[in-house]
């Protein structure tokens, strides 16, 4: 089917829900967000998972929806050497691949891959597990809903779904990278993160988030029961019927490249910053698909649901490899998120991401030494040391949500980086971090909480 025809038809439908001026402005804004950096070599398009594609004249810039286009699976620009869609047969819903997982795609080190990541918001059980109905209730007609969302909501049966136990995320992968072995580092360069539709969802759910009700019912330390969000009086999880839980999902339109929330007569607009909340390599050693230590919610030393908003296009993320092939996966695509992600979710929205995956061997000098044992990030402006409260996840025997632990680890990792990579005296580095570096809460909602530092590269020029 002609790709541009699909886009025009989808635009006509979305125009009815968002208005022609609003939709065209949103699509143009989204396209502007998708400028990529650091991609070299010829762009590719139209490949199938695990195979090399033919050349494309589209390049790697402008990957967002053009005016009159929605990025349905297998349509639009797919500039990677490989392309991977999210299908019911291949994704995991609520769990991440373990070291024993079977790859759904394979690629050589240094190649690129374009992945259609699917947001879980709009397909979850508390939203009716029917994206056509859910998004339709917010003015989006059928052709404006992604087909992979419809397919996974209706046909996913790889694992049984338990809304109260499973993670929410649709996890795409794993991708095996040739030559990756335990002890290596997988270098993940995000070249693009293009919104696939001009809308997203922000959700808060009872018992989750920074102001979550506790068992009892009781308030968490520091606030009263009346200050719990969502309000404690609305908590109906005892019904056992997710659609009756009274969880809250806020539909958020995109206009002129910004997220737009409505409260009465008020419209609040905020900038979009697309990135993958989840980028990881296989870490858990269990063999079962739904073992607790493979739950998609807590991040681990293998990355996963790391939720650091700086890891968008132009960033590099380093992860220690634990399985042959590394077994890279993505999920939890975000259109925008503030540090902390306090309500539970970011502005969740499906993205088309393009990544360059490179294997870094010990001693080669192409990855920080720290990255061989702990996740580490960087952008053009900053190095990003990371601290997790419980880096082993559930596999370590429990979950710690202690931000003090995460903060201490982020500081120690920052010291190790400055000492090992920049040659700073450790005491001087400690003083420098106190005087000049910023440490921020990555997220407080993923059971294992995170802190990340920002060390300005310009200070070392």
Coordinates of C-alpha atoms in Angstrom, one line a residue:
X1 CA 0.0 0.0 0.0
X2 CA 1.3 3.5 -0.8
X3 CA 2.8 5.0 2.3
X4 CA 1.8 8.6 1.6
X5 CA -1.8 7.5 0.9
X6 CA -1.9 6.0 4.4
X7 CA -0.5 9.2 5.9
X8 CA -3.1 11.4 4.0
X9 CA -6.0 9.2 5.1
X10 CA -4.8 9.2 8.7
X11 CA -4.5 13.0 8.6
X12 CA -8.0 13.4 7.3
X13 CA -9.3 11.4 10.2
X14 CA -7.2 13.1 12.9
X15 CA -8.1 16.5 11.5
X16 CA -11.7 15.8 12.5
X17 CA -10.6 15.2 16.1
X18 CA -7.9 17.9 16.5
X19 CA -8.9 20.4 13.9
X20 CA -7.0 21.0 10.7
X21 CA -4.9 23.9 11.9
X22 CA -4.1 22.2 15.2
X23 CA -3.1 18.9 13.5
X24 CA -1.0 20.5 10.8
X25 CA 0.8 22.6 13.4
X26 CA 1.3 19.5 15.6
X27 CA 2.7 17.5 12.8
X28 CA 5.1 20.2 11.7
X29 CA 6.3 20.7 15.2
X30 CA 6.9 17.0 15.6
X31 CA 8.9 16.9 12.4
X32 CA 11.1 19.6 13.7
X33 CA 11.8 17.6 16.9
X34 CA 13.4 14.8 14.9
X35 CA 16.6 16.3 13.8
X36 CA 19.4 13.8 14.4
X37 CA 23.1 14.2 15.2
X38 CA 26.1 12.0 14.8
X39 CA 24.8 9.6 12.2
X40 CA 27.3 8.8 9.4
X41 CA 27.1 6.7 6.4
X42 CA 24.2 6.1 4.0
X43 CA 20.7 6.0 5.4
X44 CA 18.6 2.9 4.9
X45 CA 14.9 2.3 4.6
X46 CA 12.4 -0.5 4.1
X47 CA 14.3 -3.4 5.7
X48 CA 12.9 -6.3 7.6
X49 CA 14.1 -7.2 11.1
X50 CA 17.6 -8.7 11.0
X51 CA 18.3 -8.0 7.3
X52 CA 20.2 -5.2 5.6
X53 CA 18.0 -2.7 3.8
X54 CA 18.5 -0.9 0.5
X55 CA 19.6 2.8 0.3
X56 CA 17.3 5.6 0.9
X57 CA 17.4 9.2 -0.2
X58 CA 15.5 10.4 2.8
X59 CA 18.5 10.8 5.1
X60 CA 18.2 10.8 8.9
X61 CA 16.7 14.2 9.5
X62 CA 13.0 15.0 9.6
X63 CA 11.9 11.6 10.9
X64 CA 8.8 12.9 12.6
X65 CA 5.4 12.8 10.9
X66 CA 5.3 15.3 8.0
X67 CA 2.1 17.3 7.6
X68 CA -0.6 14.8 6.8
X69 CA 1.3 11.7 8.1
X70 CA 1.1 9.2 11.0
X71 CA 3.9 6.8 11.5
X72 CA 2.1 3.5 11.2
X73 CA 4.2 0.3 11.2
X74 CA 6.2 -0.1 7.9
X75 CA 5.4 3.4 6.7
X76 CA 7.4 6.6 6.4
X77 CA 11.1 6.9 6.7
X78 CA 13.0 4.0 8.3
X79 CA 16.6 5.1 8.0
X80 CA 18.3 2.4 10.0
X81 CA 20.3 -0.5 8.4
X82 CA 17.5 -2.6 10.0
X83 CA 13.9 -2.1 10.9
X84 CA 12.0 -3.7 13.8
X85 CA 8.3 -3.4 14.3
X86 CA 6.3 -4.1 17.5
X87 CA 4.2 -7.2 16.9
X88 CA 2.1 -9.4 19.2
X89 CA 4.4 -12.4 18.4
X90 CA 7.7 -10.7 19.3
X91 CA 7.1 -8.1 22.0
X92 CA 7.0 -8.8 25.7
X93 CA 4.3 -7.0 27.7
X94 CA 5.3 -6.2 31.2
X95 CA 8.7 -8.1 31.2
X96 CA 12.1 -7.6 29.7
X97 CA 14.3 -10.2 27.9
X98 CA 16.5 -12.3 30.1
X99 CA 20.0 -13.6 29.2
X100 CA 18.3 -16.7 27.8
X101 CA 16.0 -14.8 25.4
X102 CA 15.9 -15.6 21.7
X103 CA 16.7 -12.6 19.5
X104 CA 14.0 -11.2 17.2
X105 CA 16.7 -9.4 15.1
X106 CA 20.4 -9.5 14.6
X107 CA 22.9 -6.9 13.5
X108 CA 26.6 -6.1 13.2
X109 CA 28.4 -3.8 15.6
X110 CA 28.3 -0.3 14.4
X111 CA 25.2 -0.7 12.3
X112 CA 21.9 1.2 12.9
X113 CA 18.4 0.0 13.6
X114 CA 15.1 1.8 13.4
X115 CA 12.5 0.5 16.0
X116 CA 8.8 1.3 16.2
X117 CA 8.3 1.5 20.0
X118 CA 4.8 1.3 21.2
X119 CA 3.4 3.2 24.2
X120 CA 1.5 1.1 26.7
X121 CA -0.9 4.0 27.5
X122 CA -4.2 3.6 25.9
X123 CA -4.0 -0.2 25.7
X124 CA -3.8 -1.1 29.4
X125 CA -6.5 -3.0 31.2
X126 CA -7.6 -0.1 33.4
X127 CA -8.2 1.8 30.2
X128 CA -10.3 -0.9 28.7
X129 CA -7.5 -2.7 26.6
X130 CA -9.2 -1.2 23.5
X131 CA -7.2 1.7 22.0
X132 CA -9.8 2.5 19.4
X133 CA -12.4 3.1 22.1
X134 CA -10.0 4.9 24.5
X135 CA -8.5 7.3 22.0
X136 CA -11.8 7.6 20.2
X137 CA -13.3 9.0 23.4
X138 CA -10.7 11.8 23.1
X139 CA -11.6 12.7 19.5
X140 CA -9.1 10.5 17.6
X141 CA -10.7 8.6 14.8
X142 CA -9.7 5.0 13.9
X143 CA -7.0 5.7 11.4
X144 CA -5.3 8.0 13.9
X145 CA -4.7 5.0 16.2
X146 CA -1.6 3.0 15.6
X147 CA -2.2 -0.5 14.1
X148 CA 0.4 -2.1 16.4
X149 CA -1.5 -0.7 19.4
X150 CA -4.7 -2.3 18.1
X151 CA -3.0 -5.6 17.3
X152 CA -1.2 -6.0 20.6
X153 CA -4.2 -5.0 22.7
X154 CA -6.3 -7.6 20.9
X155 CA -3.9 -10.4 20.1
X156 CA -1.0 -10.5 22.6
X157 CA -0.9 -13.9 24.2
X158 CA 2.8 -14.7 24.7
X159 CA 2.4 -14.4 28.4
X160 CA -0.7 -14.2 30.6
X161 CA -1.6 -10.6 31.6
X162 CA -2.1 -9.7 35.3
X163 CA -2.6 -6.0 35.5
X164 CA -1.8 -5.9 39.2
X165 CA 1.5 -7.8 39.0
X166 CA 2.9 -7.3 35.5
X167 CA 4.8 -4.2 34.4
X168 CA 2.8 -2.0 32.0
X169 CA 5.5 -1.6 29.3
X170 CA 5.4 -3.1 25.7
X171 CA 9.1 -4.2 25.3
X172 CA 10.4 -4.5 21.8
X173 CA 13.4 -6.8 21.1
X174 CA 15.8 -8.3 21.9
X175 CA 18.3 -7.4 19.2
X176 CA 21.5 -9.4 19.1
X177 CA 24.6 -7.4 18.3
X178 CA 27.4 -9.5 16.7
X179 CA 30.5 -9.9 18.8
X180 CA 29.1 -8.8 22.1
X181 CA 30.2 -10.9 25.1
X182 CA 29.8 -10.7 28.8
X183 CA 32.3 -8.1 30.1
X184 CA 31.9 -5.8 27.1
X185 CA 29.9 -2.6 26.9
X186 CA 27.1 -1.9 24.5
X187 CA 27.3 1.7 23.3
X188 CA 23.8 3.0 22.3
X189 CA 23.7 6.2 20.3
X190 CA 20.2 7.6 19.9
X191 CA 20.1 9.2 16.5
X192 CA 16.4 10.0 16.4
X193 CA 13.2 9.7 18.4
X194 CA 10.3 10.6 16.2
X195 CA 6.7 10.9 17.6
X196 CA 4.5 8.6 15.7
X197 CA 1.2 10.3 16.6
X198 CA 0.3 13.9 17.7
X199 CA -0.9 12.9 21.2
X200 CA 0.1 11.2 24.4
X201 CA -1.2 10.2 27.8
X202 CA -0.1 10.9 31.4
X203 CA -1.4 8.5 34.0
X204 CA -1.5 8.2 37.8
X205 CA -2.6 5.1 39.5
X206 CA -3.6 4.2 43.0
X207 CA -0.8 2.8 45.1
X208 CA 1.9 4.2 42.6
X209 CA 3.7 7.5 42.1
X210 CA 5.3 9.9 44.5
X211 CA 2.1 10.5 46.6
X212 CA 0.8 6.9 46.5
X213 CA -1.5 5.5 49.1
X214 CA 0.1 2.8 51.2
X215 CA -1.4 -0.4 52.7
X216 CA -3.7 0.3 55.6
X217 CA -4.9 2.5 53.9
X218 CA -2.2 5.0 55.0
X219 CA -0.3 7.9 53.7
X220 CA 3.4 7.7 52.9
X221 CA 5.8 9.5 55.2
X222 CA 5.7 13.2 55.0
X223 CA 2.1 13.7 53.8
X224 CA -1.4 13.1 55.1
X225 CA -4.0 10.7 53.8
X226 CA -5.9 13.7 52.4
X227 CA -2.8 14.6 50.3
X228 CA -2.5 11.2 48.6
X229 CA -2.9 11.2 44.8
X230 CA -5.0 9.9 43.2
X231 CA -7.4 10.7 46.2
X232 CA -7.6 7.8 48.6
X233 CA -11.4 7.9 48.7
X234 CA -11.5 7.0 45.0
X235 CA -9.4 3.8 45.4
X236 CA -11.5 0.9 44.2
X237 CA -8.8 -1.7 43.6
X238 CA -10.7 -4.1 45.9
X239 CA -13.1 -4.6 43.1
X240 CA -10.5 -6.6 41.1
X241 CA -11.8 -5.0 37.9
X242 CA -9.1 -2.7 36.5
X243 CA -11.6 -0.4 34.7
X244 CA -13.3 0.2 38.0
X245 CA -10.1 1.2 39.9
X246 CA -10.7 4.9 39.3
X247 CA -7.1 5.4 38.1
X248 CA -6.5 8.7 36.2
X249 CA -5.3 9.1 32.6
X250 CA -4.9 12.6 31.2
X251 CA -5.1 12.7 27.4
X252 CA -2.5 15.3 26.1
X253 CA -2.8 16.7 22.6
X254 CA 0.2 18.0 20.6
X255 CA -0.2 21.5 19.1
X256 CA 2.6 23.4 17.5
X257 CA 5.2 21.0 18.8
X258 CA 4.1 21.3 22.4
X259 CA 2.1 19.1 24.8
X260 CA -1.2 20.7 25.7
X261 CA -3.2 19.9 28.9
X262 CA -6.7 21.3 29.5
X263 CA -8.0 22.2 33.0
X264 CA -11.4 23.8 32.8
X265 CA -10.9 26.9 30.6
X266 CA -7.1 26.8 31.1
X267 CA -4.6 25.4 28.6
X268 CA -1.1 24.6 29.8
X269 CA 1.5 24.1 27.1
X270 CA 5.0 22.6 27.6
X271 CA 7.9 21.6 25.4
X272 CA 8.2 18.1 24.1
X273 CA 11.5 16.2 24.7
X274 CA 11.1 12.7 23.1
X275 CA 13.3 9.9 24.4
X276 CA 13.1 6.2 25.2
X277 CA 12.4 5.7 28.9
X278 CA 13.5 2.1 28.5
X279 CA 16.8 1.1 26.8
X280 CA 18.4 -2.0 28.1
X281 CA 20.4 -5.2 27.6
X282 CA 19.6 -8.6 29.1
X283 CA 20.4 -8.7 32.8
X284 CA 18.2 -11.2 34.6
X285 CA 19.4 -14.8 34.6
X286 CA 16.0 -16.4 35.0
X287 CA 14.6 -18.6 32.2
X288 CA 10.9 -17.9 32.6
X289 CA 9.3 -15.1 30.6
X290 CA 7.4 -13.8 33.6
X291 CA 9.8 -14.4 36.5
X292 CA 9.7 -11.4 39.0
X293 CA 13.3 -10.4 38.3
X294 CA 12.4 -9.8 34.7
X295 CA 9.5 -7.4 35.5
X296 CA 9.8 -4.3 33.3
X297 CA 9.3 -1.8 36.1
X298 CA 12.6 -1.5 38.1
X299 CA 15.8 -0.5 36.3
X300 CA 18.9 -2.6 36.8
X301 CA 22.6 -2.7 35.9
X302 CA 21.3 -3.7 32.5
X303 CA 19.5 -0.4 32.1
X304 CA 15.9 -0.9 31.3
X305 CA 13.4 1.5 32.7
X306 CA 16.1 4.1 33.5
X307 CA 13.9 7.1 32.8
X308 CA 16.6 9.8 32.3
X309 CA 15.2 12.5 30.1
X310 CA 18.6 13.6 28.8
X311 CA 19.0 10.3 26.9
X312 CA 17.2 11.6 23.7
X313 CA 18.5 12.2 20.2
X314 CA 22.2 13.1 20.2
X315 CA 22.9 11.2 23.5
X316 CA 25.0 8.1 24.1
X317 CA 24.1 5.4 26.7
X318 CA 26.7 2.8 27.8
X319 CA 25.5 -0.5 29.3
X320 CA 27.6 -3.5 30.7
X321 CA 26.9 -6.6 28.7
X322 CA 25.9 -9.8 30.5
X323 CA 24.7 -12.0 27.6
X324 CA 26.1 -13.1 24.3
X325 CA 24.9 -10.6 21.7
X326 CA 24.0 -8.1 24.5
X327 CA 20.3 -8.6 23.7
X328 CA 19.2 -4.9 23.3
X329 CA 15.6 -3.9 23.8
X330 CA 13.6 -0.7 24.1
X331 CA 10.2 0.4 25.4
X332 CA 8.4 3.1 27.5
X333 CA 8.6 5.8 24.8
X334 CA 8.2 9.3 26.1
X335 CA 7.2 12.5 24.4
X336 CA 8.1 14.6 27.4
X337 CA 9.1 14.1 31.1
X338 CA 10.2 16.2 34.0
X339 CA 12.9 15.0 36.4
X340 CA 11.2 12.8 39.0
X341 CA 8.3 11.6 36.9
X342 CA 6.3 12.2 40.0
X343 CA 2.7 11.2 39.0
X344 CA 3.9 7.8 37.8
X345 CA 4.2 8.2 34.0
X346 CA 5.7 10.7 31.7
X347 CA 3.8 12.0 28.7
X348 CA 3.7 8.6 27.2
X349 CA 3.5 8.4 23.4
X350 CA 4.8 6.0 20.7
X351 CA 8.1 6.8 19.1
X352 CA 10.1 5.7 16.1
X353 CA 13.7 5.5 17.4
X354 CA 16.9 5.0 15.4
X355 CA 19.9 3.7 17.2
X356 CA 23.5 2.9 16.4
X357 CA 24.7 -0.1 18.5
X358 CA 28.5 -0.6 19.0
X359 CA 30.3 -3.2 21.0
X360 CA 33.1 -1.8 23.1
X361 CA 35.7 -4.3 24.3
X362 CA 37.6 -4.0 27.7
X363 CA 40.8 -2.0 27.4
X364 CA 39.8 -0.5 24.0
X365 CA 39.2 2.9 25.4
X366 CA 36.0 3.5 23.5
X367 CA 33.8 3.4 26.6
X368 CA 34.4 4.7 30.1
X369 CA 35.9 2.1 32.4
X370 CA 32.9 2.7 34.7
X371 CA 30.5 1.5 32.0
X372 CA 31.8 -2.0 32.2
X373 CA 30.1 -2.4 35.6
X374 CA 27.4 0.4 35.7
X375 CA 25.1 2.3 33.3
X376 CA 26.6 5.6 32.2
X377 CA 25.3 8.3 29.8
X378 CA 26.5 11.4 28.0
X379 CA 25.3 14.2 25.7
X380 CA 27.2 16.7 23.7
X381 CA 27.3 19.0 26.7
X382 CA 27.6 16.7 29.7
X383 CA 28.7 13.4 31.2
X384 CA 25.9 11.6 33.1
X385 CA 26.9 9.3 36.0
X386 CA 24.0 7.3 37.3
X387 CA 23.0 5.9 40.7
X388 CA 20.2 3.4 41.4
X389 CA 18.8 2.5 44.8
X390 CA 18.8 -1.2 44.0
X391 CA 20.8 -1.9 40.9
X392 CA 20.2 -5.7 41.0
X393 CA 16.4 -5.2 40.9
X394 CA 14.2 -7.9 42.2
X395 CA 17.0 -10.4 41.6
X396 CA 18.8 -8.9 44.6
X397 CA 16.1 -10.2 46.9
X398 CA 14.0 -7.1 47.2
X399 CA 13.4 -3.5 46.1
X400 CA 14.9 -0.4 47.7
X401 CA 13.3 3.0 47.1
X402 CA 15.9 4.9 49.1
X403 CA 16.9 8.1 47.2
X404 CA 19.9 8.5 49.6
X405 CA 21.3 5.2 48.4
X406 CA 20.8 6.3 44.7
X407 CA 22.4 9.7 45.4
X408 CA 25.5 8.2 47.1
X409 CA 26.0 5.8 44.2
X410 CA 25.7 8.5 41.6
X411 CA 28.3 10.6 43.5
X412 CA 30.7 7.7 43.9
X413 CA 30.3 6.8 40.2
X414 CA 31.0 10.5 39.3
X415 CA 34.1 10.4 41.4
X416 CA 35.3 7.1 39.7
X417 CA 34.7 8.6 36.3
X418 CA 36.6 11.8 37.0
X419 CA 39.5 9.9 38.6
X420 CA 39.7 7.2 36.0
X421 CA 38.9 9.1 32.8
X422 CA 40.0 12.6 33.5
X423 CA 42.9 12.0 35.9
X424 CA 41.5 14.2 38.7
X425 CA 42.7 13.8 42.3
X426 CA 39.7 12.2 44.1
X427 CA 39.5 14.9 46.8
X428 CA 39.6 17.7 44.2
X429 CA 36.9 15.9 42.2
X430 CA 34.7 15.6 45.2
X431 CA 35.1 19.4 45.8
X432 CA 34.4 20.1 42.1
X433 CA 31.2 18.1 42.1
X434 CA 30.0 20.0 45.1
X435 CA 30.8 23.4 43.5
X436 CA 29.8 22.8 39.9
X437 CA 27.9 19.6 39.1
X438 CA 24.2 19.1 39.2
X439 CA 22.5 16.0 40.6
X440 CA 18.9 15.4 39.9
X441 CA 16.2 12.8 40.7
X442 CA 15.7 10.7 37.6
X443 CA 12.5 9.1 38.8
X444 CA 10.8 8.1 42.1
X445 CA 8.2 5.8 40.6
X446 CA 9.9 2.7 39.4
X447 CA 10.4 0.8 42.7
X448 CA 14.1 1.1 42.3
X449 CA 14.6 4.9 42.2
X450 CA 17.3 6.8 40.4
X451 CA 19.6 9.9 40.6
X452 CA 21.8 11.2 37.8
X453 CA 24.5 13.7 37.7
X454 CA 25.4 16.3 35.0
X455 CA 29.1 17.1 34.7
X456 CA 29.6 19.9 32.1
X457 CA 32.2 18.9 29.5
X458 CA 32.9 22.6 28.9
X459 CA 34.5 22.8 32.3
X460 CA 37.3 20.4 31.1
X461 CA 38.0 22.0 27.8

